[in-house]
Coordinates of C-alpha atoms and ligand atoms in Angstrom, one line a residue:
M1454 CA -91.1 -48.0 49.9
R1455 CA -94.3 -49.0 51.7
M1456 CA -95.3 -47.8 55.2
V1457 CA -96.9 -51.2 55.7
D1458 CA -93.6 -52.9 55.3
L1459 CA -91.9 -50.6 57.7
I1460 CA -94.6 -51.1 60.3
V1461 CA -94.4 -55.0 60.3
K1462 CA -90.1 -54.4 60.3
K1463 CA -90.3 -52.2 63.2
Q1464 CA -93.1 -54.9 64.8
Q1465 CA -90.4 -57.8 64.2
G1466 CA -88.0 -55.5 65.9
K1467 CA -85.3 -54.8 63.5
E1468 CA -83.3 -51.8 62.6
L1469 CA -84.9 -49.1 60.4
S1470 CA -82.2 -47.2 58.0
K1471 CA -82.1 -43.7 57.8
E1472 CA -84.1 -43.5 54.8
E1473 CA -86.7 -45.5 56.3
I1474 CA -87.0 -43.4 59.1
R1475 CA -86.9 -40.1 56.9
F1476 CA -89.8 -42.0 54.6
V1477 CA -92.1 -42.3 58.0
I1478 CA -91.6 -38.9 59.3
E1479 CA -91.5 -37.0 56.1
G1480 CA -94.6 -39.0 54.8
F1481 CA -96.5 -38.7 58.4
T1482 CA -95.8 -34.9 58.1
D1483 CA -97.4 -33.8 54.9
G1484 CA -100.1 -36.2 55.2
T1485 CA -99.6 -39.2 52.6
I1486 CA -99.3 -41.4 55.9
P1487 CA -102.5 -41.5 57.5
D1488 CA -103.0 -41.4 61.1
Y1489 CA -103.8 -45.2 61.5
Q1490 CA -100.7 -46.7 60.2
M1491 CA -98.6 -44.2 62.2
S1492 CA -100.4 -45.2 65.3
A1493 CA -99.6 -48.8 64.3
F1494 CA -95.9 -47.7 63.7
A1495 CA -95.9 -45.6 67.3
M1496 CA -97.4 -48.7 69.1
A1497 CA -94.5 -51.1 67.6
V1498 CA -91.8 -48.2 68.8
Y1499 CA -93.5 -48.7 72.2
F1500 CA -92.9 -52.6 72.1
Q1501 CA -89.7 -52.9 70.1
D1502 CA -88.1 -49.7 71.2
M1503 CA -85.4 -48.4 68.6
T1504 CA -81.4 -48.4 68.5
D1505 CA -79.5 -45.5 69.2
N1506 CA -79.1 -44.8 65.7
E1507 CA -82.6 -44.9 65.0
R1508 CA -83.7 -42.7 68.1
M1509 CA -81.1 -40.0 66.4
E1510 CA -82.5 -40.5 62.6
M1511 CA -85.8 -40.0 64.6
T1512 CA -85.0 -36.7 66.3
M1513 CA -83.2 -35.4 63.3
A1514 CA -86.3 -36.2 60.7
M1515 CA -88.7 -34.4 63.1
A1516 CA -86.3 -31.4 63.6
E1517 CA -86.3 -30.8 59.9
S1518 CA -90.0 -31.3 59.6
G1519 CA -90.3 -27.4 60.0
D1520 CA -88.8 -24.4 60.3
Q1521 CA -85.1 -24.1 62.1
I1522 CA -84.0 -21.5 63.8
D1523 CA -80.5 -20.3 62.8
L1524 CA -78.7 -18.7 65.3
S1525 CA -75.4 -18.8 63.3
D1526 CA -74.8 -14.8 63.4
I1527 CA -74.6 -15.2 67.4
E1528 CA -70.8 -15.6 68.2
G1529 CA -69.9 -18.3 70.4
I1530 CA -71.4 -21.8 71.2
K1531 CA -75.1 -21.3 71.8
V1532 CA -76.3 -23.8 74.8
D1533 CA -79.9 -24.6 75.4
K1534 CA -81.2 -26.0 78.7
H1535 CA -84.2 -28.0 79.0
S1536 CA -86.4 -28.9 82.1
T1537 CA -88.7 -31.9 81.9
G1538 CA -91.5 -30.3 84.0
G1539 CA -90.6 -28.4 86.8
V1540 CA -93.2 -27.0 89.2
G1541 CA -92.2 -23.0 90.1
D1542 CA -89.0 -23.9 88.0
T1543 CA -87.2 -20.4 88.4
T1544 CA -83.9 -22.1 87.2
T1545 CA -84.4 -20.2 83.8
L1546 CA -84.7 -16.5 85.1
V1547 CA -81.8 -17.1 87.4
L1548 CA -79.3 -19.0 84.4
A1549 CA -79.9 -16.4 82.0
P1550 CA -78.0 -13.6 83.5
L1551 CA -75.9 -16.0 85.4
V1552 CA -74.7 -17.8 82.6
A1553 CA -74.2 -14.6 80.6
S1554 CA -72.2 -12.9 83.2
T1555 CA -69.6 -15.4 82.5
G1556 CA -69.6 -14.5 78.7
V1557 CA -71.2 -17.6 77.5
P1558 CA -74.2 -16.2 75.3
V1559 CA -77.8 -17.3 76.1
A1560 CA -80.0 -16.9 73.4
K1561 CA -83.3 -17.6 74.7
M1562 CA -86.5 -18.4 72.6
S1563 CA -89.3 -19.0 74.8
G1564 CA -93.4 -19.9 74.3
R1565 CA -95.9 -19.0 76.7
G1566 CA -97.9 -22.4 77.0
L1567 CA -100.2 -23.9 79.4
G1568 CA -99.3 -24.8 82.5
H1569 CA -99.3 -24.2 86.3
T1570 CA -97.6 -20.8 85.9
G1571 CA -96.8 -18.7 82.7
G1572 CA -93.4 -19.5 80.6
T1573 CA -90.4 -17.7 81.2
I1574 CA -91.7 -14.8 78.9
D1575 CA -95.0 -14.2 80.9
K1576 CA -92.8 -14.2 84.0
L1577 CA -91.0 -11.5 83.0
E1578 CA -93.5 -9.4 81.9
S1579 CA -94.0 -9.0 85.6
V1580 CA -91.1 -6.5 85.3
P1581 CA -92.7 -3.1 83.9
G1582 CA -92.2 -2.2 80.3
F1583 CA -90.1 -5.7 79.7
H1584 CA -91.3 -7.3 76.3
V1585 CA -90.0 -9.8 73.8
E1586 CA -91.6 -8.3 70.5
I1587 CA -87.8 -7.3 69.2
S1588 CA -86.9 -8.6 65.5
E1589 CA -85.0 -11.8 65.0
E1590 CA -82.0 -9.2 64.0
K1591 CA -82.6 -7.2 67.2
F1592 CA -82.2 -10.4 68.9
M1593 CA -79.2 -11.8 67.7
E1594 CA -77.8 -8.0 68.0
L1595 CA -78.6 -8.2 71.9
V1596 CA -77.4 -11.5 72.4
N1597 CA -73.8 -10.6 70.7
E1598 CA -73.9 -7.3 72.6
N1599 CA -75.2 -8.3 76.1
K1600 CA -74.8 -12.1 76.1
V1601 CA -78.3 -12.8 76.7
A1602 CA -82.0 -11.8 75.2
V1603 CA -85.2 -13.5 75.4
V1604 CA -87.4 -13.6 72.4
G1605 CA -91.1 -15.4 71.8
Q1606 CA -91.1 -18.2 69.5
S1607 CA -92.1 -17.5 66.0
G1608 CA -92.4 -19.9 63.1
D1609 CA -93.6 -23.8 62.7
L1610 CA -91.0 -25.7 64.7
T1611 CA -91.2 -29.7 64.3
P1612 CA -94.7 -30.0 63.0
A1613 CA -93.8 -33.7 63.0
D1614 CA -93.4 -33.6 66.8
K1615 CA -96.8 -31.7 67.4
K1616 CA -99.0 -34.2 65.3
L1617 CA -97.0 -37.2 66.5
Y1618 CA -97.4 -36.0 70.1
A1619 CA -101.4 -35.7 69.9
L1620 CA -101.4 -38.9 68.3
R1621 CA -99.9 -40.7 71.0
D1622 CA -101.8 -38.8 73.3
V1623 CA -104.7 -40.7 72.1
T1624 CA -103.3 -44.3 71.2
G1625 CA -101.3 -44.8 74.5
T1626 CA -98.1 -44.4 73.3
V1627 CA -97.2 -41.1 75.1
N1628 CA -94.7 -43.4 77.4
S1629 CA -92.3 -44.9 75.3
L1630 CA -88.8 -44.0 76.1
P1631 CA -87.6 -43.3 72.5
L1632 CA -90.5 -41.4 71.6
I1633 CA -90.3 -39.0 74.8
A1634 CA -86.6 -38.6 73.9
S1635 CA -86.8 -37.7 70.2
S1636 CA -89.5 -35.7 70.7
I1637 CA -87.6 -33.4 73.4
M1638 CA -84.1 -33.4 71.2
S1639 CA -86.0 -32.5 67.8
K1640 CA -87.5 -29.0 69.6
K1641 CA -84.0 -28.3 71.0
I1642 CA -82.3 -28.9 67.8
A1643 CA -84.7 -27.2 65.4
S1644 CA -84.4 -24.2 67.5
G1645 CA -80.9 -23.8 67.3
A1646 CA -78.9 -25.3 69.9
D1647 CA -75.2 -26.1 69.5
A1648 CA -75.3 -27.6 72.9
I1649 CA -77.9 -28.8 75.0
V1650 CA -78.4 -29.2 79.0
L1651 CA -81.0 -31.2 80.2
D1652 CA -82.9 -31.3 83.9
V1653 CA -84.6 -34.6 83.9
K1654 CA -86.9 -34.5 87.0
V1655 CA -87.8 -37.6 89.0
G1656 CA -90.5 -38.2 91.4
A1657 CA -94.2 -38.6 92.5
G1658 CA -94.7 -35.4 90.8
A1659 CA -92.7 -35.8 87.6
F1660 CA -93.1 -37.3 84.0
M1661 CA -90.5 -40.0 85.3
K1662 CA -91.6 -41.5 88.5
T1663 CA -88.4 -43.6 89.5
P1664 CA -84.9 -42.6 89.3
E1665 CA -84.1 -46.1 87.1
D1666 CA -86.6 -44.3 84.5
A1667 CA -85.2 -41.0 84.6
E1668 CA -81.6 -42.2 83.9
N1669 CA -82.8 -44.1 81.0
L1670 CA -84.9 -41.1 79.6
A1671 CA -81.5 -38.9 80.4
H1672 CA -79.2 -41.4 78.9
A1673 CA -81.2 -41.7 75.4
M1674 CA -81.3 -38.0 75.3
V1675 CA -77.3 -37.4 76.2
S1676 CA -76.6 -40.1 73.1
I1677 CA -79.1 -38.5 70.7
G1678 CA -77.5 -35.3 71.2
N1679 CA -74.1 -36.5 70.9
L1680 CA -74.9 -38.8 67.8
A1681 CA -76.1 -35.7 66.3
G1682 CA -73.4 -33.3 66.8
R1683 CA -74.7 -31.6 70.0
K1684 CA -73.1 -32.1 73.1
T1685 CA -75.2 -32.9 75.7
M1686 CA -75.1 -33.7 79.9
A1687 CA -77.9 -34.2 81.9
I1688 CA -78.8 -33.6 85.5
I1689 CA -81.4 -35.8 87.1
S1690 CA -82.8 -33.6 89.7
D1691 CA -85.5 -34.4 92.3
M1692 CA -89.0 -33.5 92.3
S1693 CA -90.7 -34.9 95.6
Q1694 CA -90.9 -31.3 96.1
P1695 CA -91.1 -28.0 93.9
L1696 CA -87.7 -26.3 93.6
G1697 CA -87.2 -23.1 95.7
R1698 CA -90.2 -21.6 97.6
A1699 CA -91.8 -19.2 94.8
V1700 CA -94.7 -20.5 92.6
G1701 CA -96.1 -17.7 90.7
N1702 CA -95.1 -15.4 88.1
A1703 CA -93.8 -12.3 89.8
L1704 CA -93.2 -14.0 92.8
E1705 CA -90.7 -16.4 90.8
V1706 CA -89.0 -13.1 89.5
E1707 CA -88.3 -11.8 93.1
E1708 CA -87.0 -15.6 94.0
A1709 CA -84.7 -15.0 91.0
I1710 CA -83.5 -11.7 91.6
E1711 CA -83.1 -12.8 95.7
T1712 CA -80.9 -15.9 94.2
L1713 CA -79.2 -13.7 91.9
K1714 CA -78.1 -11.4 95.0
G1715 CA -76.8 -14.4 97.1
N1716 CA -79.8 -14.9 99.3
G1717 CA -81.9 -17.5 97.3
P1718 CA -83.4 -20.6 98.6
E1719 CA -80.6 -23.5 98.9
D1720 CA -82.0 -25.9 96.5
L1721 CA -82.6 -23.4 93.6
E1722 CA -79.1 -22.0 94.1
E1723 CA -77.6 -25.5 94.3
L1724 CA -79.5 -26.8 90.8
C1725 CA -78.9 -23.2 89.3
L1726 CA -74.9 -23.7 90.0
E1727 CA -75.1 -27.7 88.5
L1728 CA -77.1 -26.9 85.4
G1729 CA -75.5 -23.6 84.9
S1730 CA -71.6 -25.3 85.6
Q1731 CA -72.7 -27.6 82.6
M1732 CA -74.0 -24.8 80.3
V1733 CA -70.5 -22.5 81.2
Y1734 CA -68.8 -25.8 80.4
L1735 CA -70.3 -26.7 77.0
G1736 CA -70.3 -23.1 76.0
G1737 CA -66.5 -23.2 76.1
G1738 CA -66.6 -20.9 79.2
A1739 CA -64.2 -22.9 81.6
E1740 CA -62.3 -25.8 81.3
S1741 CA -63.9 -28.1 83.6
L1742 CA -67.3 -28.5 85.5
E1743 CA -65.6 -27.6 88.9
A1744 CA -63.8 -24.5 87.3
A1745 CA -67.4 -23.7 85.6
K1746 CA -68.8 -23.6 89.2
T1747 CA -66.0 -21.6 90.8
L1748 CA -66.9 -19.2 88.3
L1749 CA -70.5 -19.1 88.6
K1750 CA -70.2 -18.7 92.7
E1751 CA -67.8 -15.9 91.7
K1752 CA -70.3 -13.7 89.6
L1753 CA -73.2 -14.5 92.4
T1754 CA -70.8 -13.3 94.8
N1755 CA -69.3 -10.4 93.3
G1756 CA -72.7 -9.0 91.6
E1757 CA -71.8 -9.5 88.2
A1758 CA -74.6 -11.6 87.6
L1759 CA -77.3 -9.2 89.3
E1760 CA -75.8 -6.5 87.6
K1761 CA -76.2 -8.5 84.3
F1762 CA -79.7 -9.0 85.0
K1763 CA -80.7 -5.1 85.2
V1764 CA -78.5 -5.0 81.7
F1765 CA -80.7 -7.6 80.2
L1766 CA -84.0 -6.2 81.4
S1767 CA -83.1 -2.5 80.3
A1768 CA -82.2 -3.9 77.1
Q1769 CA -85.7 -4.9 76.6
D1770 CA -87.3 -1.8 78.3
G1771 CA -87.8 -3.6 81.3
N1772 CA -87.4 -1.5 84.6
P1773 CA -84.2 -2.5 86.4
D1774 CA -85.1 -0.7 89.6
V1775 CA -87.3 -3.9 90.2
V1776 CA -84.2 -5.4 91.6
D1777 CA -84.0 -3.0 94.3
N1778 CA -87.8 -2.4 95.0
Y1779 CA -90.3 -5.6 94.1
A1780 CA -93.2 -3.4 94.7
L1781 CA -93.1 -2.1 91.2
M1782 CA -94.1 -5.4 90.0
P1783 CA -98.1 -6.7 90.2
Q1784 CA -98.8 -7.2 93.4
A1785 CA -101.8 -9.3 94.9
S1786 CA -104.9 -7.6 96.9
F1787 CA -105.3 -10.9 99.3
T1788 CA -103.1 -12.9 101.1
K1789 CA -104.1 -16.1 103.0
E1790 CA -102.2 -18.3 105.1
V1791 CA -102.5 -22.1 104.9
L1792 CA -102.1 -24.0 108.1
A1793 CA -100.6 -27.6 108.8
T1794 CA -103.1 -29.8 109.8
E1795 CA -100.7 -32.2 111.6
T1796 CA -97.7 -32.0 113.5
G1797 CA -94.8 -33.7 112.1
Y1798 CA -91.8 -33.5 109.5
V1799 CA -92.6 -32.6 105.9
T1800 CA -91.8 -35.8 104.0
E1801 CA -93.2 -35.2 100.4
I1802 CA -94.9 -31.9 99.0
T1803 CA -96.4 -33.1 95.6
A1804 CA -95.3 -30.8 93.0
D1805 CA -98.2 -31.1 90.7
D1806 CA -101.0 -30.5 93.3
I1807 CA -98.8 -27.4 94.1
G1808 CA -98.8 -26.3 90.6
V1809 CA -102.6 -26.9 90.2
A1810 CA -103.2 -25.0 93.4
A1811 CA -101.2 -22.0 91.6
M1812 CA -103.2 -22.2 88.8
K1813 CA -106.5 -21.9 90.5
L1814 CA -105.2 -19.0 92.2
G1815 CA -104.6 -17.6 88.5
A1816 CA -101.0 -17.9 88.3
G1817 CA -101.1 -20.1 85.1
R1818 CA -103.4 -20.8 82.0
A1819 CA -106.0 -23.8 81.5
T1820 CA -106.6 -22.7 77.9
K1821 CA -104.8 -20.8 75.4
E1822 CA -107.6 -17.9 76.2
S1823 CA -106.9 -17.7 79.6
V1824 CA -105.5 -14.4 81.0
I1825 CA -102.9 -14.7 83.5
D1826 CA -102.7 -13.1 87.1
L1827 CA -99.1 -12.0 87.4
A1828 CA -99.1 -11.3 91.1
A1829 CA -100.9 -14.7 91.8
G1830 CA -99.4 -17.6 93.4
L1831 CA -97.7 -18.9 96.5
I1832 CA -94.8 -19.3 98.6
L1833 CA -93.4 -22.3 100.5
H1834 CA -92.6 -21.7 104.0
K1835 CA -92.3 -25.6 105.0
K1836 CA -90.2 -27.8 102.8
V1837 CA -89.4 -31.7 103.1
G1838 CA -87.3 -32.2 105.9
D1839 CA -89.3 -29.3 108.1
F1840 CA -90.7 -30.0 111.5
V1841 CA -94.0 -28.4 111.6
E1842 CA -96.5 -28.0 114.5
K1843 CA -100.3 -28.0 113.9
G1844 CA -101.9 -24.8 112.9
E1845 CA -98.4 -23.6 112.1
S1846 CA -98.2 -21.6 108.6
I1847 CA -97.2 -24.0 105.7
V1848 CA -97.8 -21.8 102.6
T1849 CA -99.4 -18.3 101.9
L1850 CA -101.3 -17.8 98.7
Y1851 CA -101.1 -14.2 96.7
A1852 CA -104.5 -14.1 95.0
N1853 CA -106.6 -11.0 93.4
T1854 CA -109.6 -13.0 94.7
E1855 CA -111.2 -13.9 98.4
K1856 CA -111.9 -17.3 96.8
T1857 CA -109.1 -19.5 97.7
A1858 CA -110.5 -22.5 99.1
E1859 CA -110.0 -24.6 96.3
A1860 CA -106.4 -23.8 96.2
E1861 CA -106.0 -24.2 99.9
E1862 CA -107.5 -27.6 99.7
M1863 CA -104.5 -28.5 96.9
V1864 CA -102.1 -27.1 99.1
Q1865 CA -103.2 -29.2 102.2
Q1866 CA -103.6 -32.4 99.6
A1867 CA -99.8 -31.6 98.7
Y1868 CA -98.2 -31.6 102.1
H1869 CA -97.2 -34.9 103.5
Y1870 CA -96.1 -35.7 106.9
G1871 CA -94.1 -38.2 109.0
E1872 CA -92.7 -38.9 112.3
N1873 CA -89.2 -39.1 111.2
R1874 CA -87.1 -36.6 109.3
V1875 CA -86.2 -37.3 105.7
E1876 CA -83.4 -35.4 104.0
P1877 CA -84.1 -34.3 100.1
T1878 CA -81.6 -35.3 97.8
L1879 CA -81.7 -32.4 95.2
V1880 CA -79.3 -34.1 92.6
H1881 CA -79.7 -37.8 92.2
K1882 CA -77.3 -38.1 89.1
I1883 CA -75.1 -36.1 86.7
I1884 CA -75.1 -37.6 83.3
T1885 CA -72.2 -36.5 80.9
E1886 CA -72.1 -39.3 78.2
Ligands
URA3198 N1 -92.3 -33.6 76.7 C1 -92.1 -33.6 75.3 O1 -92.0 -32.6 74.6 N2 -92.2 -34.8 74.4 C2 -92.7 -36.2 75.1 O2 -92.9 -36.9 74.3 C3 -93.2 -36.1 76.2 C4 -92.6 -35.0 77.1
CA3199 CA1 -89.5 -21.6 92.4

């Protein structure tokens, strides 16, 4: 096989076989296929697309390009959830204990990564004592015992995707549906997921700008998952504003606890119930999505989800008393109110700008070396559909520095006002096949 022939074959819009796709991905991973040929291949895919089978083979080849996590020592169906770029997305913190409280195992491997706020691990480290430095053995043991545990990601997962993503970034081929879908799915499959729930965000601040694009991506990923033998479902959810009210690490843990107590922001609770229903259903914990939702509502009301959160924290040496005393978590020394510059209805809150504001306050990492300020972040008091008077507080900033001007400016940039009230839609669509 010669790479040049496969580039031409794809350029002509023909379907590549499993062996041909393996040849491309394996050769690119081990360096026998140079970047310039892979770039041409990516561009051919960009223009010619891939069939469902090609996408699945591409995904599997990338999933198998490096280490793969074996979760077979954990009893039950392991369901993983993936969100395409939420800002201040507190769902994982809520879903882990909530889903576990139904008996469906949640084996969460998480990275730290760069971003507006920390990753799930950083957020949880706001709880005094909590840590993820546990052995793989201990991790499996905890999941079997409590149905939930979180561990830091180790090993070299999907090196083919890492290399290809870097190449796409500089060759104008990031925005290709088959390449995005296979990239995301390869990571989930390499992480050991038996079933996958996807939260595809749509809106100005999201990767997918239109509901149509988001739906196409969701269908592509659901199809890959199902062809690869991993039951997959997706939700298309709104990103015309951040989810919930808190953006930051300790602030999001607090918001998650409030949600587990049944007092969370409506949109956060609703999305958690939707995503959680799919997780519980795919995990075999309920006969239907409706039954799963009823069960989850029960777990929020009867306190079992909250209790599960305490058990989960304690098992990894975290102080469970935070649940009743938020002051045990890092606290910011300064707060600053951001005031509305106009009177009217909030029509949009650009999530990206809010994320950057949180990062400027210290909540996220700009580079791998950045140190996160767990106390930093912001709380949104006004959301889409709310009426505000000029001069009213729309957001409170939390920081350990008085230099909040840049963050304040980003918040002002994020808020859009209008004369007419718009009703936010949270869940645009549920895709089950
Ligand atoms: N996120 C990914 O992991 N991969 C892509 O290609 C795009 C977004
Ligand atoms: Ca939030």
